[in-house]
Coordinates of C-alpha atoms and ligand atoms in Angstrom, one line a residue:
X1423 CA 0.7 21.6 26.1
X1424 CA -2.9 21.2 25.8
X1425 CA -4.4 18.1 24.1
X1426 CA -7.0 19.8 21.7
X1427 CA -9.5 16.8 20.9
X1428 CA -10.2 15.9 24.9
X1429 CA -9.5 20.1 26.6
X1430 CA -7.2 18.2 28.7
X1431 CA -3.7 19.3 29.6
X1432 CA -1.1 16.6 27.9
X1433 CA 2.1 15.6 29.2
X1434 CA 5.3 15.8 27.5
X1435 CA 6.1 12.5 25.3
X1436 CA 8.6 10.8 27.2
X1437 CA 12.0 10.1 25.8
X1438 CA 13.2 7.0 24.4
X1439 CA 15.3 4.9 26.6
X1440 CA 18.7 5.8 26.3
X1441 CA 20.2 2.6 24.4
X1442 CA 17.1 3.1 22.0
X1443 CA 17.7 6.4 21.8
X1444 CA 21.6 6.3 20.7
X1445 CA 20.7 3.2 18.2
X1446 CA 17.9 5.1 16.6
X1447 CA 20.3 8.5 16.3
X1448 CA 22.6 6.5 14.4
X1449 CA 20.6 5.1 12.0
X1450 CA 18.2 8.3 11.4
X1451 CA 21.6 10.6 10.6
X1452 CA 22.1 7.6 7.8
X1453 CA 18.6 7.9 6.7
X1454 CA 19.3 11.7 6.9
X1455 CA 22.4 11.8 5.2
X1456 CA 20.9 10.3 1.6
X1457 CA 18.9 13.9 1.0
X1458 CA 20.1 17.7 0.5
X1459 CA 17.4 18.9 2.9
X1460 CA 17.2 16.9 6.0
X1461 CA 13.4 17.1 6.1
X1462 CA 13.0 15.4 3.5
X1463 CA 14.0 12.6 5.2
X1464 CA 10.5 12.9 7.3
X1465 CA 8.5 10.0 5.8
X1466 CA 11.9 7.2 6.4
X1467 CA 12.4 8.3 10.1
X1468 CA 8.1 8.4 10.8
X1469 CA 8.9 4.6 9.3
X1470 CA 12.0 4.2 11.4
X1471 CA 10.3 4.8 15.0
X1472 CA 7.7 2.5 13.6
X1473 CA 9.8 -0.2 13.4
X1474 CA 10.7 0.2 17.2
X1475 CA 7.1 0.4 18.7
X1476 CA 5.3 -0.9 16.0
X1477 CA 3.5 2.4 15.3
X1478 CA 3.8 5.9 15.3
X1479 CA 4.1 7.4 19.1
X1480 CA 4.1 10.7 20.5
X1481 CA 7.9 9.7 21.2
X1482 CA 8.5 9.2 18.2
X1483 CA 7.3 11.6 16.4
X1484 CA 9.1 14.1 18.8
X1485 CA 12.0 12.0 18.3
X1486 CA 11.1 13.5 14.4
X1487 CA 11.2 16.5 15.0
X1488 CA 14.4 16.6 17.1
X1489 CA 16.4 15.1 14.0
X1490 CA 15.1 17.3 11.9
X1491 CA 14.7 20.6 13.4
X1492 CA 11.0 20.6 13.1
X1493 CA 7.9 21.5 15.2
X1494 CA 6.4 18.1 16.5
X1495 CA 2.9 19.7 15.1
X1496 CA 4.6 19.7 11.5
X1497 CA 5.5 15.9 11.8
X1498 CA 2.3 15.1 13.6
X1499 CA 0.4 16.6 10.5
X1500 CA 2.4 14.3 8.6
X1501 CA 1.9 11.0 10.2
X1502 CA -1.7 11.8 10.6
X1503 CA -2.1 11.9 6.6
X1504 CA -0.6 8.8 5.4
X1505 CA -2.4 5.8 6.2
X1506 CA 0.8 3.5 6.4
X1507 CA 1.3 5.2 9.4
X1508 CA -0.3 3.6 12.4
X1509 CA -1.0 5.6 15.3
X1510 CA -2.3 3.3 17.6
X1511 CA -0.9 -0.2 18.5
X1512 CA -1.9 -2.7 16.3
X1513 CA -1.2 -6.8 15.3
X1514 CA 1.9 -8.1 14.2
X1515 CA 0.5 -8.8 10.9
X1516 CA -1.5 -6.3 8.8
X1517 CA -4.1 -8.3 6.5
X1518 CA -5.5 -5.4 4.3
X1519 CA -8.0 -6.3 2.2
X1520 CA -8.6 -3.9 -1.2
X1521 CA -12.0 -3.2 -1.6
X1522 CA -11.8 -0.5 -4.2
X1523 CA -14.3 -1.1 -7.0
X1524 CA -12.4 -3.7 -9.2
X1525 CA -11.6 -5.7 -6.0
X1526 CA -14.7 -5.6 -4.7
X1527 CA -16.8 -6.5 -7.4
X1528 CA -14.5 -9.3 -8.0
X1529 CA -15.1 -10.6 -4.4
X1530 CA -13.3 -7.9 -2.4
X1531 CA -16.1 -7.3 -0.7
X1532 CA -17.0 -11.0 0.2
X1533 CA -13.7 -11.7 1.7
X1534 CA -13.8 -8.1 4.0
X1535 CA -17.0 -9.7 5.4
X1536 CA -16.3 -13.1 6.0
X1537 CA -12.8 -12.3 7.7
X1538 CA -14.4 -10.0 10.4
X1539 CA -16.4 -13.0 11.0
X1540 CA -13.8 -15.2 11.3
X1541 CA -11.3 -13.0 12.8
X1542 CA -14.4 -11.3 14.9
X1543 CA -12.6 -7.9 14.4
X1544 CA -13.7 -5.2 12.5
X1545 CA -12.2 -2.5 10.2
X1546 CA -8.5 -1.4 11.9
X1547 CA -9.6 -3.7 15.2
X1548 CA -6.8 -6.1 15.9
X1549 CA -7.4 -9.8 17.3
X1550 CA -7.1 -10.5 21.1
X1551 CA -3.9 -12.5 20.3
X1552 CA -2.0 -9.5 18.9
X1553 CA -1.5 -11.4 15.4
X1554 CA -3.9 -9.6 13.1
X1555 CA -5.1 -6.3 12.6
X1556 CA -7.9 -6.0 9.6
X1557 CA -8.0 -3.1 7.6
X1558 CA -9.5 -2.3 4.4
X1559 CA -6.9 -0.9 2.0
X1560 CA -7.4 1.1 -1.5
X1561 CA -6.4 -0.1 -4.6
X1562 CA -3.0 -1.2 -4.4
X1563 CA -2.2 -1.3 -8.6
X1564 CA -2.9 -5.0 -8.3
X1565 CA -6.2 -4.9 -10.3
X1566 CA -5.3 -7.4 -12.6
X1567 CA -5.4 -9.8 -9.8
X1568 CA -8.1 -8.9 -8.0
X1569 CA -9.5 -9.5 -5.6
X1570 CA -6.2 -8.6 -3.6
X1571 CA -5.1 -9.2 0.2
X1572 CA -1.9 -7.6 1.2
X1573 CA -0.3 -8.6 4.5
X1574 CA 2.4 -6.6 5.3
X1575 CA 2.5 -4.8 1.9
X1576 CA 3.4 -7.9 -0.1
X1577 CA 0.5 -9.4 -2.3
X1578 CA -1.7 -12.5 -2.1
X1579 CA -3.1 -12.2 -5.3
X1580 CA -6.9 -14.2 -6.5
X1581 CA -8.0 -14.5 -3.1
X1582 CA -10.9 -15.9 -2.0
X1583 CA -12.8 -16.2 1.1
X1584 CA -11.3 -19.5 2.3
X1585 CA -8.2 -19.0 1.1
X1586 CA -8.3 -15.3 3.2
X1587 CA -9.6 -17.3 6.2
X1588 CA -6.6 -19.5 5.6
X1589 CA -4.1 -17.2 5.4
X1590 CA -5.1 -15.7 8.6
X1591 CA -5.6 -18.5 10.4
X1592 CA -1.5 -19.8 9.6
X1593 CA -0.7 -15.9 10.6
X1594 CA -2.1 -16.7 13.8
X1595 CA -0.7 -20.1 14.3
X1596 CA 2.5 -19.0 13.3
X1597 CA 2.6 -21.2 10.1
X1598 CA 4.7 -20.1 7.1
X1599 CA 2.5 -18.4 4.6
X1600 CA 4.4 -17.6 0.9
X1601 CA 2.9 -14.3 -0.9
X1602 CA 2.1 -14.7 -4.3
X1603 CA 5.0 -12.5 -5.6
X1604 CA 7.8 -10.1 -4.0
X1605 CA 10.1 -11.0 -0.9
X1606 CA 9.3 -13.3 2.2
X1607 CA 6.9 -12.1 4.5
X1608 CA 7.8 -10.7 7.7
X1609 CA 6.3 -9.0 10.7
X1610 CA 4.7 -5.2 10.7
X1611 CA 8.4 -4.1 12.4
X1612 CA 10.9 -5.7 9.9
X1613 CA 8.9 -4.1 7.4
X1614 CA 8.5 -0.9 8.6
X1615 CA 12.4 -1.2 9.2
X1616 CA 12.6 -1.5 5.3
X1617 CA 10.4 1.1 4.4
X1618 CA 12.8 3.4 6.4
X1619 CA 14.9 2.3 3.8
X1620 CA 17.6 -0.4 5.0
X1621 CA 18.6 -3.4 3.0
X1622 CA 16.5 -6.0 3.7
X1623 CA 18.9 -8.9 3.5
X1624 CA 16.7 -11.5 4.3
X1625 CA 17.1 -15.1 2.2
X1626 CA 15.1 -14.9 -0.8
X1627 CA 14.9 -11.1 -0.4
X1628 CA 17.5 -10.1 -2.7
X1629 CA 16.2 -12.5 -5.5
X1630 CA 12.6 -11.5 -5.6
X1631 CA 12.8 -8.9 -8.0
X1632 CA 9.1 -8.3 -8.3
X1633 CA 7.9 -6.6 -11.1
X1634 CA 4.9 -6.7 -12.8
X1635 CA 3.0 -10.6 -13.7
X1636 CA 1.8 -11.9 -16.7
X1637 CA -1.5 -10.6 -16.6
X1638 CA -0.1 -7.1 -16.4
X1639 CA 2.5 -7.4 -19.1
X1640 CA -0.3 -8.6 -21.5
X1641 CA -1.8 -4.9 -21.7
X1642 CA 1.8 -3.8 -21.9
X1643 CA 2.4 -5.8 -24.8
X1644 CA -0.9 -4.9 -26.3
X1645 CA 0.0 -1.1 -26.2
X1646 CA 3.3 -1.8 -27.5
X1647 CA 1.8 -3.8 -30.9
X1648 CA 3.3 -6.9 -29.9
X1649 CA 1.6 -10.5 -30.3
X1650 CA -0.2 -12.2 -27.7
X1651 CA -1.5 -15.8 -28.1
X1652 CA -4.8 -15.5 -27.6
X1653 CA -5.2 -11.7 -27.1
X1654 CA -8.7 -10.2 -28.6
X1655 CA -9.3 -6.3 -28.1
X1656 CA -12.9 -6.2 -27.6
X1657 CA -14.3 -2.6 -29.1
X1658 CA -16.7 -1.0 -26.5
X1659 CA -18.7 0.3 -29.5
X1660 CA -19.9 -2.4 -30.8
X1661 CA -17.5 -3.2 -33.8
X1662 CA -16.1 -7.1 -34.6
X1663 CA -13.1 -8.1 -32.0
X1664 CA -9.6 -8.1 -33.3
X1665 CA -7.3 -10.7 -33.0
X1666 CA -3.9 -9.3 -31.1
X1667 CA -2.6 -13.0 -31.3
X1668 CA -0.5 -12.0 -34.7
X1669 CA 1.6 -8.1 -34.9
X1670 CA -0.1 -5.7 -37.9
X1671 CA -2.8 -4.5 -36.1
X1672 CA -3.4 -0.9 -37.3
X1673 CA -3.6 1.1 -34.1
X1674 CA -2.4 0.2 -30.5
X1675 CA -5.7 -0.3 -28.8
X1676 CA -9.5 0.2 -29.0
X1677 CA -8.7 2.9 -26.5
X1678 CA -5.7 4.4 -28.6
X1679 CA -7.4 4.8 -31.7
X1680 CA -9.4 8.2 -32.2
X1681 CA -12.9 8.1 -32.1
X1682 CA -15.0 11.2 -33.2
X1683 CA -17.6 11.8 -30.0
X1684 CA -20.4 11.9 -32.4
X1685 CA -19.9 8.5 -32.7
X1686 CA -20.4 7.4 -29.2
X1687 CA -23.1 10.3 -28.9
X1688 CA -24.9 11.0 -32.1
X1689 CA -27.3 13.2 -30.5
X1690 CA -24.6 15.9 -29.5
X1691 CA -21.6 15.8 -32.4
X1692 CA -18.9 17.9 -31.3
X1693 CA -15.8 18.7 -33.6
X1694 CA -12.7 20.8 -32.8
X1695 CA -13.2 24.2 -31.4
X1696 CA -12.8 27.3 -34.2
X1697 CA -11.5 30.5 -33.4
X1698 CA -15.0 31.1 -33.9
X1699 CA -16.2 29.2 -31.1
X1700 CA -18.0 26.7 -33.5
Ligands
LIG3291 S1 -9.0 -2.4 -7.1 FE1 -7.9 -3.8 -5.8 S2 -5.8 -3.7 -6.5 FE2 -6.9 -2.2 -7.7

C-alpha cells in the first residue's frame, strides 16, 4: 500500500485489540441490523470507532470496511467528506464557533477571534491540556440565536466574547457548564457514542426534548396566521408595518404575498411568459 500524499510506502492499519475488537463487533452488527443494506449503516459505525479513539483512525476505518464488506478507500472517501468526522486527535471538548454570515455579523466573528487569543490555538488546533479543540463551524440552523457556540453539538446560544472565554475556561477546569437547550453536555466520546445511535440514558437526557425556542416558533406562528404579542412584519418595499399582534392579516407574510417584479424593478417589468415568448 502506497500512501499517495507523502510517495511513501504505508503500513497496514493495525488491528484493534482483541477485547475492543469483540465489543465493537457486537455493537456495530446492532447498528447494522436497523438497515436493509448493511452499508448504509457507514455513517453510525465511522461514529462508533470515534467514540473509542476519539476520531476516525486508519483502524477504524478498516474496522469499516470489514463490517461492511467495503473497500477501506470507499469508507476513507467517506470520512474524509463530513466534517464531524475528525481525523486527527483532537480535545475532549469541541467548542465550534458558527461564523456563517448571520453569526458573524452578530458577533460571530468577535468571539472566533478573541478565543484563539485566549485559548492561543487556532482554527482545528487543540489546547496543550487536551481539553479544547477550536473550530469554526457553519451555520448550525440556530440563526435566531446568533451568535452561536456549539460544544459538543449542543447549543450555547447569544454568546458573547466573555461569556465564550468563560465557557472555555470551566471546560478546561473541569467545571459544570449547562447548554442553553438540548441534553447535558458530555465529552467528544460519549457523544460520538450517541451519534452512532445508542440511547443516551444519561439524567436529564431523556427529558430534554429540544425542539425549536421561542424565537423560532415566532416565524412559525407568523406563517401559520397566528397572533403574536408584539409581532410587526416589516415590508422590505417600503409599505406601513402590520401588526401580527391580532389574527386577520390578509396574507401569511410580506414574503408570502405575490409581488409583481416590476414593482421591485420598475426599469425591467416582467410578466408571465406567452407561448409567444412575450
Ligand atoms: S449563521 Fe450561525 S447558526 Fe445560522
Amino acid at each position: 500500500m502506497t500512501d499517495v500524499s507523502l510517495g511513501m510506502p504505508q503500513l497496514p492499519a493495525p488491528d484493534y485489540p482483541a477485547d475492543v475488537r469483540a465489543r465493537l463487533e457486537a455493537d456495530a452488527r446492532e447498528v447494522i441490523a436497523r438497515y436493509p443494506d448493511s452499508r448504509s449503516a457507514l455513517l453510525p459505525l465511522l461514529h462508533l470507532v470515534q467514540s473509542e479513539e476519539g476520531y476516525v483512525t486508519r483502524t477504524g476505518m478498516r474496522f469499516c470496511a470489514e463490517m461492511l464488506d467495503l473497500t477501506t478507500a470507499e469508507v476513507t472517501a467517506v470520512a474524509t467528506f463530513y466534517t464531524m468526522y475528525r481525523r486527527k486527535p483532537s480535545g475532549d471538548y469541541q467548542v465550534g464557533v458558527c461564523t456563517n454570515t448571520l453569526c458573524a455579523v452578530m458577533g460571530g466573528d468577535a468571539i472566533f477571534a478573541e478565543l484563539q487569543e485566549h485559548l492561543g490555538v487556532g482554527n482545528d488546533e487543540t489546547t496543550p491540556d487536551g481539553k479544547v479543540t477550536l473550530e469554526h463551524i457553519e451555520c448550525n440552523a440556530a440563526c435566531d440565536f446568533a451568535p452561536v457556540v456549539m460544544v459538543n453539538w449542543e447549543f450555547f446560544d447569544n454568546q458573547t466574547p466573555e461569556s465564550a472565554k468563560r465557557l472555555v475556561d470551566d471546560l478546561r477546569a473541569g467545571r459544570p457548564v449547562a447548554p442553553t437547550r438540548g441534553a447535558p453536555l458530555c465529552t467528544y466520546k460519549e457523544t460520538a457514542r450517541i451519534l452512532a445511535g445508542f440511547p443516551d440514558e444519561r439524567p436529564g437526557a431523556v427529558e430534554a426534548t429540544g425542539g425549536a425556542g421561542p424565537a423560532s416558533l415566532v416565524g412559525l406562528k407568523l406563517a401559520k396566521g397566528e397572533a403574536v404579542p408584539g409581532a410587526r412584519v416589516v415590508h422590505p418595499r417600503g409599505e406601513p408595518a402590520e401588526d401580527r399582534s391580532m389574527p386577520g392579516s390578509e396574507h401569511l407574510s410580506s414574503h408570502d404575498a405575490p409581488q409583481a417584479t416590476s414593482a421591485s424593478d420598475p426599469q425591467h417589468p416582467s410578466g408571465p411568459v406567452t407561448e409567444e415568448g412575450e
